[in-house]
Amino acid sequence: MGLLTDPSSDQGKIAKILVKYYGKLCILLYIGGVIWFSSLALPMFNTSTYFSENALLPGLVKSMFWEDRAAMQYLQELQDETQKYDSSIPYPWLLAKFQQIGLDSYTHNFTLHSPLNPNETYYGKNVYGILRAPRASSTESLVLSVPYRPPSSIYATTLPSIAIQLAFAKYAIKEKYWAKDIIFLITDHEQLGMQAWLEAYHGVTCGNADTLKHGTLKGRAGAIQAAINLELHSAKIEQIDLKIEGLNGQLPNLDLFNLAGKICIKEGVLHTFKGKIPQYSKSLYKGWQYNFKNMMKMVSSQATGIPTGNHGLFLRFGIQALTLEGFEQGKYKVISKIGFLSIGRVIEGIFRSMNNLLERFHQSFFFYILPSYDRYISIGLYMPALCMIAATLIIKACAKWCQLQDDSKTVKVGHEISYVKVVLLFFVLHGIGVFVTAFPGLCKSLSYFHFNTEVGTLVSWGLVTILSLALLIPYLTNSIRKCQRSCDLLCIFALLELGTALICISMNNISLGIICSTISVPVALIIDTNLNEHVKIVQKIFWLIVHPASVLFIIVLVNTVLIFNQEPIKELLLRALYATHQAVIYSIVDSMIYGNWLYTVVTSIFVPNWLCFWCVACSAAKTIDGVPAEVSESKKQD
């Protein structure tokens, strides 16, 4: 850093080269990073999946499950029983069946106070049974969970899942080789019931303390090592789709995913990832295209931070989990459909393999991307691509710092940078981000008073107002806005912050990091102060397009057009606006209940950072042949 900052070193050759060629270098690095990430879908740049934990021993499991008739009987009884419970879980019947099988049976009550409406309260009840391991003293356990969906649910039924769960419990209770407890869990209200049960099991609160009251559990088992979530929509299915994305982009250990796939192959069950099986083509381009589309489906799903199933809520507790979803009508037509016998043997094989583990899952990868279910891309392969893109921001920041150091030798005292004002503005902009983050909670507190407007509507209009007024901030700071060197210093802060944030986010959620970097970095690189007025206008337009709110609306609009392509433009725009409003509200609710940090990251990091660049883009400093006016004047005086 001495070469970059020490005036006596005359900046050195490295600094001079950096100042002269940083633009071309940034372009090369950005393009290289995008090409690198895209090329990872090629088989030559990814790897076949394999088992790292030999203790799983999936190939040695000899299937002995034979309770398929019991599963069919349970399904028929359950279908009759659910007619008495239109919108609630039939817990008396479920408890009775657990007890008949021989499990320790319990119910679990929880309460949800609406995150954005203090006058709304919801109640739920989970049912679970515990098979105590005959070969251990309840030190470790496994979970087989099913979300209960009543007849009134808009989602596909999961009654076949409960039927096979009960049948597997009936089979497992007779066996003596279990070294881990098995918890058979049926949750109410989809992910809400699962979140409440996990919080109660571990004695923690993940969201806002006054939102989800998780209650207490009457019965417990050992420390949970792994979990399988079942979502079968029919007694006869054509394929099973493996779902892995969890809360905030977390993924299960790759060995668990490989285990489920291996057992499905062993039992002759067609299994897919993102609804697709691997495709092998002689054409390199067609093979890449197929895998790239599949890879981007995972990226788009993981980036939201929303779990693709109840399994996703286990991951934050260090519990490896995934969802098996069975479809009656799959994309790939099979000769004969899969029944309860094959499904039961798949479950048996997975649980017997996990029963062999002597320690927690740790051998394989926790950070990866899947172009297909039999190939993976590890963190060591995809992180260089993101680092190349983020490095462009760091390089430009260093180059601008060198330019400031060079100009400081020429500029007179009257044109010095207002360091205090720039730093103060930087913190004020981030204070706005913190306020936006806390704004929904503030609206909820205000709703205790007389407000006729719904809290969700109040939040949406309030956010629009705050973000719109924030656009005027540059025009309230004329002392900085009219000093190009002060704007350059603010730009350096913004570049360093954005580059650091993208790398940190990518270490937890690569999909969110790669999407944000691909969209924002090229526009952030063109934001500068020594541009003519016409270019500055174009610069502002591009930067407004990559505003977090604008990006969300554009994504929603594209999806709306693809789904409702026959409707007129006005109707599409109205649908997109309403969907954008709903997306914002759902992200706020998810942050309050589950601790999803997408809304927090966007409002506390990306919004303030965007405002920093906006202040730079709105610079009113004069330039003479691309040189700051104050520098040019100082040179003339010399």
XYZ file of C-alpha atoms in Angstrom, residues 63-560:
498
model
C -34.802 -53.775 1.793
C -37.268 -55.511 4.124
C -40.221 -53.107 4.158
C -43.505 -54.883 3.451
C -46.161 -52.638 4.988
C -47.513 -51.279 1.687
C -51.000 -52.696 2.351
C -51.047 -51.020 5.755
C -50.133 -47.747 4.045
C -53.064 -48.089 1.652
C -55.409 -48.812 4.549
C -54.110 -45.796 6.486
C -54.701 -43.630 3.412
C -58.304 -44.735 3.030
C -59.038 -44.153 6.718
C -57.294 -40.782 6.644
C -59.266 -39.620 3.603
C -62.492 -40.409 5.445
C -61.279 -38.756 8.641
C -60.235 -35.492 6.968
C -63.832 -34.891 5.850
C -64.627 -34.107 9.497
C -61.807 -31.528 9.684
C -62.140 -29.080 6.819
C -59.307 -26.755 7.814
C -57.555 -28.303 10.807
C -55.390 -31.318 11.487
C -57.204 -34.547 12.644
C -54.980 -34.905 15.689
C -57.211 -37.362 17.676
C -57.006 -39.907 14.856
C -53.276 -39.362 14.334
C -52.531 -39.650 18.038
C -54.542 -42.855 18.209
C -52.607 -44.380 15.308
C -49.240 -43.397 16.803
C -50.246 -44.992 20.096
C -51.506 -48.165 18.399
C -48.166 -48.510 16.631
C -46.341 -48.149 19.959
C -44.797 -44.689 19.688
C -44.571 -42.091 22.439
C -47.205 -39.669 21.118
C -47.574 -35.951 21.782
C -49.218 -32.783 20.496
C -47.592 -29.384 20.275
C -49.536 -26.116 20.346
C -48.221 -22.835 18.949
C -49.544 -19.337 18.325
C -48.752 -16.758 15.645
C -49.416 -13.080 16.193
C -49.585 -11.564 12.719
C -46.298 -9.716 12.029
C -48.037 -6.739 10.443
C -51.452 -6.810 12.096
C -51.591 -6.964 15.916
C -55.306 -7.757 15.806
C -54.829 -11.070 13.993
C -53.838 -14.247 15.843
C -53.538 -17.779 14.446
C -53.358 -21.079 16.296
C -51.874 -24.383 15.222
C -51.181 -27.852 16.535
C -48.497 -30.330 15.506
C -48.577 -34.066 16.169
C -45.485 -36.202 16.642
C -44.489 -39.640 17.827
C -41.094 -40.902 18.973
C -39.633 -44.339 18.366
C -37.101 -44.917 21.147
C -33.939 -46.584 19.880
C -33.460 -50.038 21.483
C -29.659 -49.858 21.064
C -29.013 -46.390 22.515
C -30.193 -44.063 25.260
C -31.869 -41.263 23.252
C -28.664 -39.374 22.569
C -29.253 -38.946 18.825
C -32.321 -38.915 16.597
C -33.625 -38.683 13.048
C -36.815 -36.999 11.812
C -39.375 -38.065 9.216
C -41.723 -35.103 8.723
C -44.847 -34.428 6.656
C -46.730 -31.109 6.267
C -50.458 -31.723 6.757
C -52.695 -30.111 4.130
C -56.446 -30.071 4.789
C -59.022 -30.466 1.999
C -59.399 -26.668 1.881
C -55.701 -26.133 1.100
C -54.786 -24.631 -2.271
C -51.744 -26.925 -2.446
C -51.618 -30.549 -3.547
C -52.557 -33.093 -0.897
C -49.946 -34.786 1.286
C -52.207 -37.495 2.766
C -50.254 -40.290 0.977
C -47.133 -39.010 2.780
C -48.811 -39.420 6.168
C -50.016 -42.903 5.187
C -46.530 -44.136 4.242
C -45.098 -42.393 7.327
C -47.423 -44.393 9.581
C -46.669 -47.589 7.664
C -42.923 -47.041 8.015
C -43.370 -46.388 11.753
C -45.299 -49.655 12.039
C -42.433 -51.464 10.304
C -39.613 -49.691 12.159
C -41.025 -50.302 15.654
C -40.480 -54.050 15.183
C -36.800 -53.778 14.282
C -34.015 -53.916 16.875
C -31.124 -52.383 14.936
C -32.019 -48.730 15.495
C -29.227 -46.827 17.258
C -30.994 -43.461 16.906
C -34.468 -42.332 17.918
C -36.843 -41.654 15.049
C -39.290 -38.751 15.328
C -42.417 -38.969 13.160
C -43.637 -35.386 12.844
C -46.816 -34.037 11.205
C -46.870 -30.234 11.088
C -49.749 -27.788 10.792
C -49.786 -24.637 8.606
C -46.931 -25.709 6.337
C -43.561 -24.161 7.310
C -45.082 -22.266 10.229
C -45.710 -25.448 12.201
C -42.222 -26.737 11.426
C -40.618 -23.473 12.549
C -42.572 -23.493 15.813
C -41.665 -27.132 16.513
C -37.958 -26.595 15.845
C -37.854 -23.480 18.015
C -39.599 -25.338 20.836
C -37.288 -28.364 20.445
C -34.154 -26.214 20.697
C -35.532 -23.570 23.074
C -34.749 -20.586 20.840
C -36.597 -17.853 18.958
C -35.365 -17.198 15.414
C -37.661 -14.341 14.364
C -39.199 -11.470 16.330
C -39.878 -12.445 19.932
C -43.475 -11.162 19.875
C -44.488 -12.871 16.612
C -44.322 -16.672 16.849
C -44.992 -18.161 20.288
C -43.562 -21.632 19.826
C -44.850 -23.102 23.086
C -43.251 -26.094 24.792
C -42.796 -29.761 23.942
C -43.998 -32.494 26.267
C -41.655 -35.095 24.824
C -38.171 -34.974 23.367
C -35.679 -37.330 21.753
C -31.929 -37.059 21.224
C -30.001 -34.417 19.297
C -31.366 -34.404 15.747
C -28.772 -35.473 13.188
C -30.768 -35.451 9.943
C -34.303 -35.140 8.625
C -36.341 -36.188 5.605
C -39.465 -34.252 4.637
C -42.068 -36.132 2.574
C -44.509 -34.557 0.145
C -46.212 -37.317 -1.834
C -49.268 -36.188 -3.768
C -50.616 -39.606 -4.730
C -50.429 -43.265 -3.751
C -49.018 -43.946 -7.225
C -46.308 -41.597 -8.467
C -44.118 -41.387 -11.541
C -41.081 -39.602 -10.115
C -39.547 -38.169 -6.950
C -37.973 -34.729 -7.041
C -35.181 -33.993 -4.565
C -35.373 -30.502 -3.035
C -32.409 -29.040 -1.171
C -32.588 -25.207 -0.948
C -33.071 -23.997 2.601
C -33.580 -20.771 4.510
C -31.162 -17.990 3.493
C -29.703 -20.185 0.773
C -28.330 -22.877 3.070
C -27.831 -26.329 1.562
C -27.635 -29.781 3.152
C -24.449 -31.797 3.160
C -23.938 -33.205 -0.325
C -23.617 -36.725 1.070
C -27.273 -36.671 2.156
C -28.371 -35.649 -1.336
C -26.194 -38.391 -2.857
C -27.597 -40.902 -0.377
C -31.199 -40.200 -1.369
C -30.313 -40.456 -5.055
C -28.379 -43.695 -4.548
C -31.252 -45.365 -2.687
C -33.758 -44.247 -5.346
C -31.607 -45.852 -8.049
C -31.255 -49.003 -5.967
C -35.037 -49.336 -5.625
C -35.739 -48.477 -9.265
C -37.391 -45.143 -8.495
C -37.050 -42.339 -11.045
C -35.662 -39.306 -9.223
C -34.990 -35.817 -10.537
C -33.493 -32.493 -9.531
C -35.476 -29.394 -10.564
C -37.761 -31.810 -12.382
C -35.011 -32.979 -14.731
C -32.762 -35.990 -15.158
C -29.198 -35.719 -16.529
C -28.980 -35.358 -20.298
C -25.958 -36.567 -22.168
C -25.364 -35.170 -25.643
C -22.623 -35.479 -28.218
C -23.029 -31.767 -28.865
C -20.970 -29.808 -26.355
C -23.236 -26.765 -26.716
C -26.495 -28.688 -26.178
C -25.050 -30.402 -23.121
C -23.897 -27.077 -21.700
C -27.254 -25.414 -22.465
C -29.224 -28.158 -20.697
C -27.022 -28.096 -17.589
C -26.841 -24.283 -17.530
C -30.626 -23.946 -17.504
C -30.838 -26.459 -14.674
C -28.062 -24.683 -12.778
C -29.773 -21.300 -13.146
C -33.024 -22.771 -11.811
C -31.162 -23.612 -8.622
C -29.506 -20.169 -8.584
C -32.834 -18.330 -8.945
C -34.414 -20.471 -6.224
C -31.523 -20.254 -3.767
C -31.100 -16.490 -4.195
C -34.514 -15.742 -2.658
C -33.523 -17.395 0.622
C -36.961 -19.053 0.766
C -36.922 -22.794 1.568
C -38.292 -25.078 -1.137
C -39.780 -27.309 1.560
C -40.045 -27.829 5.303
C -36.581 -29.364 5.271
C -35.071 -25.917 4.731
C -35.824 -24.826 8.297
C -33.712 -27.630 9.805
C -30.473 -26.421 8.241
C -29.953 -23.363 10.472
C -29.770 -25.747 13.454
C -26.981 -27.792 11.873
C -29.446 -30.561 10.948
C -28.961 -31.909 7.440
C -32.300 -32.303 5.655
C -33.987 -32.499 2.262
C -37.478 -32.957 0.803
C -38.717 -35.857 -1.315
C -41.662 -34.691 -3.414
C -43.584 -37.306 -5.392
C -45.645 -36.369 -8.458
C -48.492 -38.434 -9.860
C -47.865 -37.065 -13.358
C -44.184 -36.508 -14.003
C -42.442 -35.019 -17.009
C -40.903 -38.356 -17.953
C -43.444 -41.029 -18.831
C -42.589 -44.281 -17.067
C -43.830 -47.762 -17.893
C -45.314 -48.367 -14.446
C -45.934 -45.995 -11.569
C -44.269 -46.310 -8.188
C -46.372 -47.558 -5.277
C -46.127 -47.519 -1.500
C -43.846 -50.564 -1.495
C -41.046 -48.876 -3.430
C -41.511 -45.574 -1.609
C -41.385 -47.317 1.758
C -38.181 -49.093 0.794
C -36.599 -45.811 -0.279
C -37.416 -44.340 3.141
C -36.142 -47.473 4.847
C -32.869 -47.378 2.915
C -32.229 -43.704 3.716
C -32.951 -44.096 7.427
C -30.970 -47.304 7.833
C -27.984 -45.662 6.139
C -28.241 -42.604 8.401
C -28.587 -44.969 11.367
C -25.034 -46.192 10.611
C -23.476 -42.753 11.130
C -21.167 -42.481 14.117
C -20.900 -38.688 13.892
C -22.636 -35.730 12.258
C -22.445 -35.144 8.506
C -19.170 -33.344 7.929
C -17.130 -35.108 5.251
C -18.675 -33.725 2.071
C -19.532 -30.241 0.767
C -21.978 -27.762 2.288
C -21.405 -25.126 -0.423
C -22.069 -26.241 -3.976
C -24.208 -25.773 -7.096
C -25.847 -28.646 -8.953
C -26.126 -28.580 -12.768
C -27.778 -32.017 -12.490
C -28.330 -34.546 -9.730
C -25.192 -36.520 -10.592
C -22.745 -33.611 -10.924
C -21.751 -30.746 -8.627
C -19.747 -27.524 -8.631
C -17.822 -26.923 -5.421
C -17.120 -23.588 -3.738
C -13.526 -23.758 -4.921
C -14.732 -23.581 -8.526
C -17.463 -20.945 -8.377
C -15.967 -18.437 -5.916
C -13.131 -17.319 -8.263
C -15.770 -16.174 -10.762
C -17.475 -13.990 -8.161
C -14.144 -12.688 -6.874
C -13.128 -11.646 -10.395
C -16.345 -9.638 -10.760
C -16.070 -8.072 -7.291
C -12.358 -7.340 -7.823
C -13.260 -4.839 -10.541
C -14.807 -2.612 -7.854
C -11.727 -2.841 -5.630
C -9.415 -2.080 -8.561
C -11.380 0.989 -9.594
C -11.408 2.202 -5.965
C -7.608 1.872 -5.772
C -7.180 3.668 -9.094
C -9.362 6.583 -8.004
C -7.471 6.782 -4.707
C -4.206 7.057 -6.623
C -5.719 9.840 -8.718
C -6.780 11.683 -5.571
C -3.274 11.353 -4.156
C -1.796 12.730 -7.353
C -4.262 15.654 -7.429
C -3.567 16.457 -3.764
C -0.071 17.678 -4.762
C -1.599 20.315 -7.033
C -4.827 21.453 -5.394
C -4.665 24.500 -3.131
C -5.950 24.459 0.444
C -9.256 26.039 -0.567
C -10.108 23.051 -2.737
C -9.268 20.307 -0.236
C -11.622 17.328 0.214
C -14.273 17.709 2.935
C -13.400 14.450 4.671
C -15.700 15.060 7.633
C -18.669 15.921 5.432
C -18.125 12.923 3.154
C -17.882 10.506 6.070
C -20.922 12.117 7.707
C -22.931 11.770 4.482
C -21.841 8.128 4.178
C -23.178 7.368 7.668
C -26.375 9.369 7.109
C -27.148 7.324 3.999
C -26.628 4.110 5.934
C -28.793 5.506 8.716
C -31.569 5.780 6.130
C -31.021 2.112 5.302
C -31.335 1.149 8.962
C -34.544 3.201 9.195
C -35.982 1.438 6.138
C -35.106 -1.920 7.723
C -36.914 -1.028 10.940
C -39.813 0.739 9.200
C -42.227 -2.264 9.100
C -41.866 -2.763 12.851
C -42.491 0.936 13.398
C -45.664 0.770 11.283
C -46.865 -2.192 13.332
C -46.324 -0.198 16.533
C -48.243 2.777 15.100
C -51.112 0.492 14.099
C -51.988 0.063 17.769
C -53.439 3.564 17.471
C -56.359 4.513 15.241
C -55.308 3.667 11.692
C -57.912 2.601 9.159
C -55.280 1.621 6.585
C -53.913 -1.938 6.526
C -50.391 -2.183 7.885
C -49.163 -3.847 4.682
C -50.463 -0.974 2.563
C -49.003 1.546 5.003
C -45.621 -0.173 4.814
C -45.630 -0.249 0.999
C -46.580 3.405 0.558
C -44.179 4.413 3.329
C -41.269 2.610 1.656
C -42.098 4.190 -1.705
C -42.179 7.638 -0.079
C -38.904 7.168 1.815
C -37.022 5.802 -1.205
C -38.396 8.567 -3.424
C -37.437 11.347 -1.009
C -33.974 9.813 -0.644
C -33.355 10.661 -4.315
C -33.261 14.339 -3.314
C -30.387 13.904 -0.844
C -27.617 14.859 -3.343
C -29.300 18.220 -3.912
C -29.242 18.913 -0.169
C -25.453 18.482 0.041
C -24.165 21.109 -2.396
C -20.766 21.450 -0.703
C -20.013 17.827 -1.567
C -21.961 17.732 -4.822
C -20.003 20.646 -6.291
C -16.591 19.308 -5.250
C -15.518 16.553 -7.612
C -12.757 15.264 -5.367
C -15.212 14.895 -2.468
C -17.565 12.963 -4.752
C -14.628 10.784 -5.826
C -13.906 9.965 -2.179
C -17.554 8.992 -1.650
C -17.334 6.849 -4.790
C -14.285 5.070 -3.363
C -16.210 4.275 -0.169
C -19.150 2.964 -2.199
C -16.959 0.810 -4.454
C -15.137 -0.777 -1.529
C -18.375 -1.405 0.337
C -20.146 -3.005 -2.634
C -17.188 -5.241 -3.481
C -16.796 -6.391 0.120
C -20.552 -6.948 0.550
C -20.799 -9.081 -2.595
C -17.939 -11.337 -1.499
C -19.345 -11.725 2.037
C -22.862 -12.486 0.788
C -21.513 -15.021 -1.700
C -19.766 -16.932 1.073
C -23.237 -17.711 2.460
C -25.461 -17.535 -0.623
C -23.530 -17.674 -3.880
C -26.705 -17.386 -5.942
C -27.718 -14.063 -4.415
C -24.145 -12.799 -4.734
C -23.742 -13.756 -8.401
C -27.109 -12.250 -9.392
C -26.453 -8.969 -7.558
C -22.917 -8.674 -8.883
C -23.859 -9.433 -12.481
C -26.555 -6.737 -12.434
C -24.979 -3.982 -10.342
C -21.227 -4.141 -11.006
C -21.155 -3.048 -14.696
C -23.377 -0.046 -13.953
C -21.412 0.850 -10.795
C -18.203 0.856 -12.849
C -19.477 3.505 -15.276
C -20.501 5.907 -12.512
C -17.956 8.693 -12.430
C -17.732 12.460 -11.962
C -15.552 13.549 -14.938
C -18.252 13.072 -17.561
C -20.148 15.561 -19.718
C -23.750 16.426 -18.933
C -25.310 14.180 -21.576
C -23.397 11.115 -20.398
C -24.331 11.920 -16.794
C -28.016 11.778 -17.709
C -27.577 8.330 -19.259
C -25.572 7.312 -16.194
C -28.442 8.335 -13.886
C -31.014 6.449 -15.975
C -28.993 3.229 -15.862
C -28.432 3.570 -12.134
C -32.173 4.111 -11.542
C -32.842 0.899 -13.482
C -30.615 -1.111 -11.096
C -32.275 0.330 -7.974
C -33.297 -2.670 -5.794
C -36.972 -1.718 -6.157
C -36.643 -1.357 -9.936
C -34.880 -4.716 -10.275
C -37.622 -6.412 -8.240
C -40.354 -4.839 -10.373
C -38.613 -5.806 -13.628
C -38.223 -9.435 -12.498
C -41.864 -9.609 -11.419
C -43.001 -7.943 -14.660
C -41.092 -10.464 -16.786
C -42.652 -13.363 -14.872
C -46.096 -11.760 -15.204
